[in-house]
Coordinates of C-alpha atoms in Angstrom, one line a residue:
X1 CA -34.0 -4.6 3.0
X2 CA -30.1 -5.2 1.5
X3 CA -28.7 -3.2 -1.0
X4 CA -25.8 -4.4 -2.5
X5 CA -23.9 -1.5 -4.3
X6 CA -21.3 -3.2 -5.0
X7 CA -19.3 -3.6 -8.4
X8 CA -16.5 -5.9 -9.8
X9 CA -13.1 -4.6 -10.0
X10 CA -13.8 -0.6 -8.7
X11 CA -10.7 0.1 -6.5
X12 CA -11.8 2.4 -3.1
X13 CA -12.3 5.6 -5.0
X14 CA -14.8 4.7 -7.7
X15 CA -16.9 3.4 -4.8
X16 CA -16.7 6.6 -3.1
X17 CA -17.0 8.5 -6.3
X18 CA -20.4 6.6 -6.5
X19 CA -21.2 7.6 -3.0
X20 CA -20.9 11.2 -3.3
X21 CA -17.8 10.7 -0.9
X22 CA -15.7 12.6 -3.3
X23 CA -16.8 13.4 -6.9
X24 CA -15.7 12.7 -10.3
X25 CA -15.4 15.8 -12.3
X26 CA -17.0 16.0 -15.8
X27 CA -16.1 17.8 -19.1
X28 CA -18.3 17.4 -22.3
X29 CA -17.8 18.4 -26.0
X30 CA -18.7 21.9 -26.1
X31 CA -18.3 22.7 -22.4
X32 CA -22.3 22.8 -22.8
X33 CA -24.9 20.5 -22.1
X34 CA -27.5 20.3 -25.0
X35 CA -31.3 21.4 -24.7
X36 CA -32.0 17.5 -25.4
X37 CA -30.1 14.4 -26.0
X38 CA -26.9 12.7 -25.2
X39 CA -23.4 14.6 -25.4
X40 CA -20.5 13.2 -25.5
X41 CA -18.1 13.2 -22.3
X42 CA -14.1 14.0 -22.8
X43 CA -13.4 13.2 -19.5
X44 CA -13.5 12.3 -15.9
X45 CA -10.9 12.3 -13.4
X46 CA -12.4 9.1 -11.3
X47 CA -13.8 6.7 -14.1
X48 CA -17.5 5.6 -13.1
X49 CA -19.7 4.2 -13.9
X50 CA -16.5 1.4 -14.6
X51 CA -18.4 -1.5 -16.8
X52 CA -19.9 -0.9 -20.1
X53 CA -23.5 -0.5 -20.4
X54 CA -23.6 0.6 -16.7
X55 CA -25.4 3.9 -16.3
X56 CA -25.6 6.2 -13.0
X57 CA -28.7 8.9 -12.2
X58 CA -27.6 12.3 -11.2
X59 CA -26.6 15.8 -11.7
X60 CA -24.2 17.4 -14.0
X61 CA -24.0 21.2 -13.7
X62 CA -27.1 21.1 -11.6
X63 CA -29.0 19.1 -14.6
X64 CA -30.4 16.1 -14.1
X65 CA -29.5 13.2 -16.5
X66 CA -28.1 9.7 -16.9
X67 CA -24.1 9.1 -17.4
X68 CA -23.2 6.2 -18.9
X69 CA -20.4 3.8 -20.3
X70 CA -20.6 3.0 -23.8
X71 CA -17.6 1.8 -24.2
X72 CA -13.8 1.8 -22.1
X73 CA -13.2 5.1 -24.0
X74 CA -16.5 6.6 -24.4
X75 CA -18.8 7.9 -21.9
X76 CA -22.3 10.1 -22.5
X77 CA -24.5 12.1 -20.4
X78 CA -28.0 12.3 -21.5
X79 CA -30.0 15.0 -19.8
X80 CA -33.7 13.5 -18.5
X81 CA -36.1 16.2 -19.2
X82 CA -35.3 19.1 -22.1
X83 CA -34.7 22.5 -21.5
X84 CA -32.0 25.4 -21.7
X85 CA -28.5 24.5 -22.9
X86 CA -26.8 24.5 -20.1
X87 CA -22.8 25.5 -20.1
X88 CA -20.6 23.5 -17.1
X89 CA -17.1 23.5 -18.0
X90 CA -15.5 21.1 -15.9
X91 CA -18.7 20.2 -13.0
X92 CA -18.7 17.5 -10.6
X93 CA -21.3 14.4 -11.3
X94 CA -23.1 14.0 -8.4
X95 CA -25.1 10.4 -8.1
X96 CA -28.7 10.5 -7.6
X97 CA -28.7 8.4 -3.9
X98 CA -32.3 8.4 -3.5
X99 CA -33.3 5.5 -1.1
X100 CA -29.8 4.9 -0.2
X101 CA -29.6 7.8 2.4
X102 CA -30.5 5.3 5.4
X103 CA -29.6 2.4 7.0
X104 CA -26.2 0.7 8.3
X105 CA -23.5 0.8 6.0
X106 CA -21.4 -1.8 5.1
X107 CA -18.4 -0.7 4.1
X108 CA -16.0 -2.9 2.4
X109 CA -13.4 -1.1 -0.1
X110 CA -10.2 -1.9 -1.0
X111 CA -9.7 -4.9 -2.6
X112 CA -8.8 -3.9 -5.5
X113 CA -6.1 -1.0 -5.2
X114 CA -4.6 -2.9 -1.5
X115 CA -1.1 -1.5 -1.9
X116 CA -2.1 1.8 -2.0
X117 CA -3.2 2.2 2.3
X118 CA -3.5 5.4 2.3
X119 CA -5.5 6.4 -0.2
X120 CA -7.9 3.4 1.5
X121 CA -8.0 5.2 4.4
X122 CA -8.5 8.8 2.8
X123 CA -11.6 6.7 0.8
X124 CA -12.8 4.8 4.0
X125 CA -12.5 8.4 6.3
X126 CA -14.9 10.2 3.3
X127 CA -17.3 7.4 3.1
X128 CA -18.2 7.5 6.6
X129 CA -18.4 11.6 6.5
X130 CA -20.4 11.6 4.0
X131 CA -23.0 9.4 5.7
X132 CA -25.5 12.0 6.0
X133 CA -27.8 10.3 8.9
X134 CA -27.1 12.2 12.8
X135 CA -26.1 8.9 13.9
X136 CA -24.0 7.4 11.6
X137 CA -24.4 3.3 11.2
X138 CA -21.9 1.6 9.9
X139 CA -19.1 -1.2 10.2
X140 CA -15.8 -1.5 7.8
X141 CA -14.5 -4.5 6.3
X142 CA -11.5 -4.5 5.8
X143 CA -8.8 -6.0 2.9
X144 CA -7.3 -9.1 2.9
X145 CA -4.8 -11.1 1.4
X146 CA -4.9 -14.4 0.0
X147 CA -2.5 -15.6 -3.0
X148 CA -2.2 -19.0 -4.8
X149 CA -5.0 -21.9 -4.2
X150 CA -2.6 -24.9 -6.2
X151 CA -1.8 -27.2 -3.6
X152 CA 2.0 -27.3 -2.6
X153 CA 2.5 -23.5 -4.2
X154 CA 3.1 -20.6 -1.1
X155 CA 1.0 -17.5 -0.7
X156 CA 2.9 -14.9 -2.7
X157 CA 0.8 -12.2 -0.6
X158 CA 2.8 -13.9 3.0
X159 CA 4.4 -11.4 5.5
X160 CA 6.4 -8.9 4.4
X161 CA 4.9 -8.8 0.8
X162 CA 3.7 -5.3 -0.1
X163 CA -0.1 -6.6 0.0
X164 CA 0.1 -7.5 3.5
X165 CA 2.5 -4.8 4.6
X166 CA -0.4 -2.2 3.3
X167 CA -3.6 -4.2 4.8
X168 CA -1.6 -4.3 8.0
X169 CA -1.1 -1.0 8.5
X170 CA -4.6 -0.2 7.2
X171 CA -6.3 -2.6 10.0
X172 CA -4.5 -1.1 12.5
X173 CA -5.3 2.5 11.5
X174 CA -9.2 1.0 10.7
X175 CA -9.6 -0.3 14.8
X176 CA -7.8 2.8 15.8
X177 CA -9.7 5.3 14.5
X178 CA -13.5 3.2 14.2
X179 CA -12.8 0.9 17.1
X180 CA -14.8 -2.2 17.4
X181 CA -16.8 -1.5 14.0
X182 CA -13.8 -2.9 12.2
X183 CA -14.6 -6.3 11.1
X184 CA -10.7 -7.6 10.2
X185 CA -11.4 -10.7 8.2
X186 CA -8.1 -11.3 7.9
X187 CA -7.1 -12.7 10.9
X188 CA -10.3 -13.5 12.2
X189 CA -10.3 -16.3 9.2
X190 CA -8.0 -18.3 10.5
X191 CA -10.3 -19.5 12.9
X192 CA -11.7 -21.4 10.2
X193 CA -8.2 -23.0 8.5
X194 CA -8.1 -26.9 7.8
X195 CA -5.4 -29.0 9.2
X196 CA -4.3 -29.1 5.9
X197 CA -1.1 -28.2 5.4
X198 CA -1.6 -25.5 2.6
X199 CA -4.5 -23.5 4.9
X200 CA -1.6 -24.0 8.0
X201 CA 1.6 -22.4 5.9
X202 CA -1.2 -19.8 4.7
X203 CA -2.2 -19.0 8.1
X204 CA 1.2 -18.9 9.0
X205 CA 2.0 -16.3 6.7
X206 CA -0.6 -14.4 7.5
X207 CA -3.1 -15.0 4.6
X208 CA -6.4 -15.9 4.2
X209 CA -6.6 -19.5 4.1
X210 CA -7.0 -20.8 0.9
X211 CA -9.7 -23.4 1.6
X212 CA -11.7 -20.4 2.4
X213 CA -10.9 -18.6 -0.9
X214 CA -12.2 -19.3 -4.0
X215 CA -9.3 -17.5 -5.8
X216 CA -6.2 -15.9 -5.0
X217 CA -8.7 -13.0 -3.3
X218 CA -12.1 -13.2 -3.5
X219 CA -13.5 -15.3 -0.5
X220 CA -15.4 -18.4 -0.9
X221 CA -19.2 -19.5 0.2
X222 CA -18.9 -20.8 3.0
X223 CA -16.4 -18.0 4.2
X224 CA -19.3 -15.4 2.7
X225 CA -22.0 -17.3 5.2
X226 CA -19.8 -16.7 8.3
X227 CA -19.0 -13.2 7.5
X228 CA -22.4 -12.6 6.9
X229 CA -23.6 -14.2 10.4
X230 CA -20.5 -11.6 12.0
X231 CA -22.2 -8.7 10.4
X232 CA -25.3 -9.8 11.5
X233 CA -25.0 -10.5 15.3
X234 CA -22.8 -7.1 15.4
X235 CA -26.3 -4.9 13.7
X236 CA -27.8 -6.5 16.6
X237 CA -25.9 -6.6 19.6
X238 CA -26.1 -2.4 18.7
X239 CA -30.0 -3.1 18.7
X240 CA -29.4 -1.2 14.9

């Protein structure tokens, strides 16, 4: 079975936040959680959930409730069964992972918050500790660039731009550390570049290119497919 936890737009520490890789911390009107019913939180030093209407399952101050996104400036945690009010002050949230604690991980953070390497790496370092299995499965993805798709126009995101300068340096710290479970999509696009000149100046800058891309960043389908066959034969050739 796939799980697919990911969701739009959360840089590398919201996905770890929701992976009890690091925690958000929590404060509530009152400091104190009610005997029943939803109360309202002041604040949270990572933001999750990240998308109105998204709720997470966990534990705040060791009681076991639902925090949600109402709204980009309102959160609520709404306790699941009633009891004693319960005082927490400032507690960590920590998500309710059941069924998740299994498996291979596929780890692909980053995208969103690229410039910023090294706090990819401290995310990427805590999301494999916290795999809580004696042998740990897992293989990382790792950022690319990409940058404009009109025909004619250069990448923006080329060598020496500051996204490629910081997904550089985090590949090469990724392999160094992990080894071969470092998928670098990166480079190993290129493989897959049109004679067209747009996909050769992209590749030539270093890029993803952009007949594989269905924006400036997110890769396209048929890109998806081949990534997906990589992750694939690499689960098996570990006999995982």
């Amino acid at each position: 079975m796939i799980g697919n936890w990911g969701v739009e737009g959360e840089a590398s520490f919201q996905i770890a936040a929701r992976s009890n890789a690091c925690y958000t911390l929590v404060t509530i009107t009152g400091d104190t959680i009610p005997a029943s019913g939803a109360v309202t939180v002041t604040s949270t030093t990572v933001s999750i959930p990240s998308t109105d209407g998204a709720s997470l399952m966990g534990w705040l101050g060791g009681v076991y409730g639902t925090l949600t996104r109402v709204s980009p400036t309102q959160k609520t945690f709404t306790r699941a069964e009633a009891g004693d009010p319960t005082w927490i002050g400032k507690a960590p949230f920590v998500v309710d992972l059941s069924g998740r604690e299994n498996g291979t991980r596929i780890i692909c953070v980053g995208t969103n918050n690229r410039t910023n390497a090294a706090k990819i790496q401290e995310d990427i370092a805590a999301l494999v500790d916290a795999i809580p299995t004696a042998e740990k499965r897992f293989l990382i993805i790792t950022p690319t660039t990409g940058g404009s798709i009109e025909p004619g126009v250069p990448t923006e995101e080329g060598i020496g731009s500051p996204e490629q300068t910081a997904v550089m340096a985090l590949e090469d710290w990724a392999a160094a550390r992990y080894g071969d479970r470092v998928l670098r999509v990166r480079p190993w696009s290129w493989q897959f570049a049109t004679g067209s000149a747009d996909d050769q100046a992209d590749v030539a800058a270093g890029t993803v290119p952009r007949s594989q891309r269905e924006d400036p960043i997110h890769w396209g389908t048929a890109l998806n497919a081949e990534i997906a066959a990589w992750i694939i034969n690499e689960i098996e050739r570990r006999a995982w």
